[in-house]
Amino acid sequence: MKRSIKQWLTLGLCGLALVGCQTSVNESQSAGQETNETSQTTASKQEGQAGSAEAGGGTEAVALEQVNVDDDDAWKKEPAYGQTIKVINSTGCTAPVNVAELKGYFDDEGLDVEVVKSQQTTIDAVGTGQVALGAGLITPTLIPIINGVNAQYLGPMHTGCKGLYVAADSEAESSADLADSKIGIHGGLGESDHNVGLRFFLKSGVDTDSIDWVSTDSSASPQAIANGELDGAIYDENVADPFVKNGTLKELDSTTETPEFKDEVCCAYYINIDFARENPITAKRLARALYKANAWAEEDSDAYINYLFEENLLTGDKDISYDFIDSLDYHPSQDQMSETVKEIVADYQELGIVDQSLNPDDLYRQLYAPVGFNIEDFVGQD
C-alpha cells in the first residue's frame, strides 16, 4: 500500500472542489477551483494530511430500475410532489442540468425545478440536502460518497475532458516517460487533476510515489513547463488547447483519446440519497429530463453548442469551445457508468486511497444504482 498517497486524503474530502467541467459553485469560485496565490507552491506529501477511505461510511444506493416512473398515483404520495426542487447551477460541459431547466425538460416531467448557486462545493450541497441534485467529475467525488456523504450517482453525463501535457519539444511520448517528474495540478491534492494524474501514471506503470505534485495556477503552468520548473501538468483539454495550437504544449495522455480511459464516464449526475429514497419516482423523472438534454447534446451538437453560447452557459473562444464539447460523448450508457465506477474503485484500492480490505462490490452498490434507461433512449425527443 502506498502510504504517502493515503496520507494525502482525509475523511474531510467531502469538501472537495470540482475542478474542470465547469460546475458552478458561486460567482467567485469558478468551477470550485482552489488555486494557490503563488503559482509554484509545491504540494506537501507529508504535512497536515492524514487518513483515507478506510471504510465505507454510507448505505447502499437507492435502486430505481424497477420504479414505475409513470405511476402518477404513487408519485402524488411522494414528499417532493408539487414542491420546488433545487438543483445546482452547471455550465460548460456539465450544462445539461441548466439546459434541462431552460428547455422545459423538467417541466415536461411535471417537475418544478429551481437552479441555484451555493457557497458549498457541489457534492457538499447535494450531500447536505441544500440541493437535491448536482453534476460533476466522478474522480474527486467518489471518496466523499464512500466516506458517508449523503449522495449517490444518478447516472452518467459524458466522457473525456482532461489530459497530461508537456512541452511541445519534450522527448516524452506518454506518461510512462515521466517517472520522478514534477507535475502541475490546478487545484489541491485529492481534487480532480491530481486524481486523474494518479490514474494516468498508475495505468502506465509509473510509481505514483515518484511524482512531485505541484499546485499551481493554470495560467502559470505553460511558462513553468517552458522554464523547466515543471515537467508537465494536468489540464482540462479546452484550457490547454490554445497552448497546443501555438506550439507551447503537447498532449501525452487523455481521458478523451487514451484507450484505457476514452470509454469511461468523466462527469456524472449525483443525487441526495435521502431524497432518492423518499422520492424515487421524482428522482427517476429528474434523470429522464436530464437524459433528454444529454440526448440533444450528442444528437445535434452544433445546435446544442450554439444554445450554450446564447444562454451564456459556455464562454470563451468559440472554435475551441466547439471542438471541446464536440469531443465529449454525451451518450454514455448505464453499463459504461457501472464499469467506470468499478474501475476507479479498483484503481483507488491499488493506489491505497481506498482500503484494499473493503469489498469492491459493496462499494459499487453504495455508489451507484442504474435508473433503468439509457440516454440514447431519448434521442429524437427534443
PDB file of N, CA and C in Angstrom, residues 62-70 78 280-282 284 371:
ATOM      1  N   VAL A  62     -29.930   3.888  -3.616  1.00  0.00           N
ATOM      2  CA  VAL A  62     -31.348   3.559  -3.792  1.00  0.00           C
ATOM      3  C   VAL A  62     -31.560   2.964  -5.183  1.00  0.00           C
ATOM      4  N   ALA A  63     -32.135   1.785  -5.244  1.00  0.00           N
ATOM      5  CA  ALA A  63     -32.390   1.116  -6.521  1.00  0.00           C
ATOM      6  C   ALA A  63     -33.618   1.736  -7.185  1.00  0.00           C
ATOM      7  N   LEU A  64     -33.458   2.224  -8.396  1.00  0.00           N
ATOM      8  CA  LEU A  64     -34.541   2.911  -9.094  1.00  0.00           C
ATOM      9  C   LEU A  64     -35.010   2.172 -10.346  1.00  0.00           C
ATOM     10  N   GLU A  65     -34.294   1.127 -10.732  1.00  0.00           N
ATOM     11  CA  GLU A  65     -34.569   0.480 -12.020  1.00  0.00           C
ATOM     12  C   GLU A  65     -35.995  -0.064 -12.096  1.00  0.00           C
ATOM     13  N   GLN A  66     -36.502  -0.612 -10.996  1.00  0.00           N
ATOM     14  CA  GLN A  66     -37.827  -1.225 -11.024  1.00  0.00           C
ATOM     15  C   GLN A  66     -38.947  -0.246 -10.669  1.00  0.00           C
ATOM     16  N   VAL A  67     -38.593   1.000 -10.382  1.00  0.00           N
ATOM     17  CA  VAL A  67     -39.599   2.010 -10.036  1.00  0.00           C
ATOM     18  C   VAL A  67     -40.402   2.374 -11.280  1.00  0.00           C
ATOM     19  N   ASN A  68     -41.714   2.390 -11.174  1.00  0.00           N
ATOM     20  CA  ASN A  68     -42.581   2.778 -12.285  1.00  0.00           C
ATOM     21  C   ASN A  68     -42.657   4.301 -12.319  1.00  0.00           C
ATOM     22  N   VAL A  69     -41.895   4.889 -13.213  1.00  0.00           N
ATOM     23  CA  VAL A  69     -41.771   6.335 -13.262  1.00  0.00           C
ATOM     24  C   VAL A  69     -43.076   7.024 -13.658  1.00  0.00           C
ATOM     25  N   ASP A  70     -43.999   6.291 -14.262  1.00  0.00           N
ATOM     26  CA  ASP A  70     -45.260   6.868 -14.734  1.00  0.00           C
ATOM     27  C   ASP A  70     -46.459   6.513 -13.857  1.00  0.00           C
ATOM     28  N   GLU A  78     -45.441  11.133  -2.872  1.00  0.00           N
ATOM     29  CA  GLU A  78     -44.056  11.452  -2.506  1.00  0.00           C
ATOM     30  C   GLU A  78     -43.963  12.851  -1.901  1.00  0.00           C
ATOM     31  N   PRO A 280     -38.564   8.256  -5.019  1.00  0.00           N
ATOM     32  CA  PRO A 280     -37.942   7.505  -6.116  1.00  0.00           C
ATOM     33  C   PRO A 280     -38.499   7.854  -7.487  1.00  0.00           C
ATOM     34  N   ILE A 281     -39.796   8.125  -7.591  1.00  0.00           N
ATOM     35  CA  ILE A 281     -40.368   8.477  -8.894  1.00  0.00           C
ATOM     36  C   ILE A 281     -39.873   9.858  -9.318  1.00  0.00           C
ATOM     37  N   THR A 282     -39.832  10.787  -8.385  1.00  0.00           N
ATOM     38  CA  THR A 282     -39.303  12.121  -8.697  1.00  0.00           C
ATOM     39  C   THR A 282     -37.853  12.022  -9.146  1.00  0.00           C
ATOM     40  N   LYS A 284     -36.353   9.546 -10.557  1.00  0.00           N
ATOM     41  CA  LYS A 284     -36.277   8.950 -11.889  1.00  0.00           C
ATOM     42  C   LYS A 284     -36.766   9.931 -12.950  1.00  0.00           C
ATOM     43  N   VAL A 371     -30.681   3.610 -13.249  1.00  0.00           N
ATOM     44  CA  VAL A 371     -32.088   4.015 -13.185  1.00  0.00           C
ATOM     45  C   VAL A 371     -32.991   3.187 -14.095  1.00  0.00           C
TER      46      VAL A 371
END
